[in-house]
């Protein structure tokens, strides 16, 4: 089974802190994604990566950056956390190409609270 | 740009009743369509998908969805729900040219009551 793990289930940080969220997948997937999930808004894509050291902005990249130095690891960085970044953060990974197109495997999520 | 609209934010039903969760999408090109499910305190997992071929697709736990191109819909149905189907359901759409990116709807919370 594909396994996507996230470094923390719950995290509490203070406004202005630099925050690192880590994600690791164990199935050699090319693509990795970071989403935030908010009630009534569904999942919104922050950044994604289709290869090591490659990244593309998603729909809401402002206030975030990412790093992918190894294929299995994709990090989300909040340079200076703000209260409006309090949310559930979900990491996902996937392979490229049909018939597995669109099949993303998700981690359990990190609930981040910024106070 | 493509978008996805889930028409109901919450759907309460009684056990063994039928259910339909509605999803509409907007896109000017051919799309691929997905339903994901999120059980409490878990990440999302793929329930079913439409890439091509038969417009009716089924999951292993009795859900089905029908791709309707003329109505730009991909509604999810189950003829008889169980308590264990209580979860949040997300519709998602993608274009082949967008790589593996998915655009998700707002989610529908299905609550099955005894």
Tab-separated table of C-alpha atoms in Angstrom, chain B residues 24-81:
chain	number	residue	atom	x	y	z
B	24	UNK	CA	-21.437	20.043	-11.556
B	25	UNK	CA	-18.326	21.188	-13.328
B	26	UNK	CA	-17.452	23.870	-15.826
B	27	UNK	CA	-14.795	23.399	-18.457
B	28	UNK	CA	-14.408	24.207	-22.099
B	29	UNK	CA	-12.406	21.065	-22.804
B	30	UNK	CA	-12.664	17.386	-22.063
B	31	UNK	CA	-12.174	16.557	-18.416
B	32	UNK	CA	-11.567	13.666	-16.125
B	33	UNK	CA	-13.823	13.378	-13.060
B	34	UNK	CA	-13.323	11.930	-9.605
B	35	UNK	CA	-15.042	11.376	-6.299
B	36	UNK	CA	-12.927	11.234	-3.157
B	37	UNK	CA	-14.130	10.337	0.349
B	38	UNK	CA	-12.771	11.534	3.690
B	39	UNK	CA	-13.729	9.529	6.763
B	40	UNK	CA	-13.445	11.274	10.137
B	41	UNK	CA	-9.870	12.103	11.126
B	42	UNK	CA	-8.409	10.643	7.966
B	43	UNK	CA	-6.993	11.889	4.675
B	44	UNK	CA	-8.911	11.635	1.419
B	45	UNK	CA	-9.093	8.430	-0.579
B	46	UNK	CA	-10.258	7.829	-4.125
B	47	UNK	CA	-13.781	6.431	-4.372
B	48	UNK	CA	-14.231	6.271	-8.156
B	49	UNK	CA	-13.208	8.023	-11.347
B	50	UNK	CA	-14.242	8.611	-14.941
B	51	UNK	CA	-11.491	8.858	-17.556
B	52	UNK	CA	-13.169	7.528	-20.698
B	53	UNK	CA	-15.461	4.764	-21.938
B	54	UNK	CA	-18.649	3.864	-20.096
B	55	UNK	CA	-20.221	6.925	-18.528
B	56	UNK	CA	-21.381	4.916	-15.504
B	57	UNK	CA	-18.625	4.076	-13.058
B	58	UNK	CA	-18.868	2.082	-9.853
B	59	UNK	CA	-16.954	1.716	-6.624
B	60	UNK	CA	-16.360	-1.472	-4.656
B	61	UNK	CA	-18.667	-0.372	-1.817
B	62	UNK	CA	-21.816	0.207	-3.860
B	63	UNK	CA	-21.495	3.829	-4.951
B	64	UNK	CA	-21.867	4.789	-8.590
B	65	UNK	CA	-21.551	7.997	-10.590
B	66	UNK	CA	-22.648	8.902	-14.085
B	67	UNK	CA	-20.800	11.302	-16.339
B	68	UNK	CA	-23.329	13.487	-18.144
B	69	UNK	CA	-21.531	15.662	-20.666
B	70	UNK	CA	-24.592	17.610	-21.801
B	71	UNK	CA	-25.465	18.590	-18.230
B	72	UNK	CA	-21.816	18.848	-17.128
B	73	UNK	CA	-22.587	16.730	-14.093
B	74	UNK	CA	-21.067	13.790	-12.255
B	75	UNK	CA	-23.540	12.971	-9.481
B	76	UNK	CA	-22.744	10.263	-6.939
B	77	UNK	CA	-25.457	7.791	-5.937
B	78	UNK	CA	-25.977	4.835	-3.669
B	79	UNK	CA	-29.285	2.908	-3.515
B	80	UNK	CA	-28.990	2.012	0.184
B	81	UNK	CA	-26.576	3.693	2.592
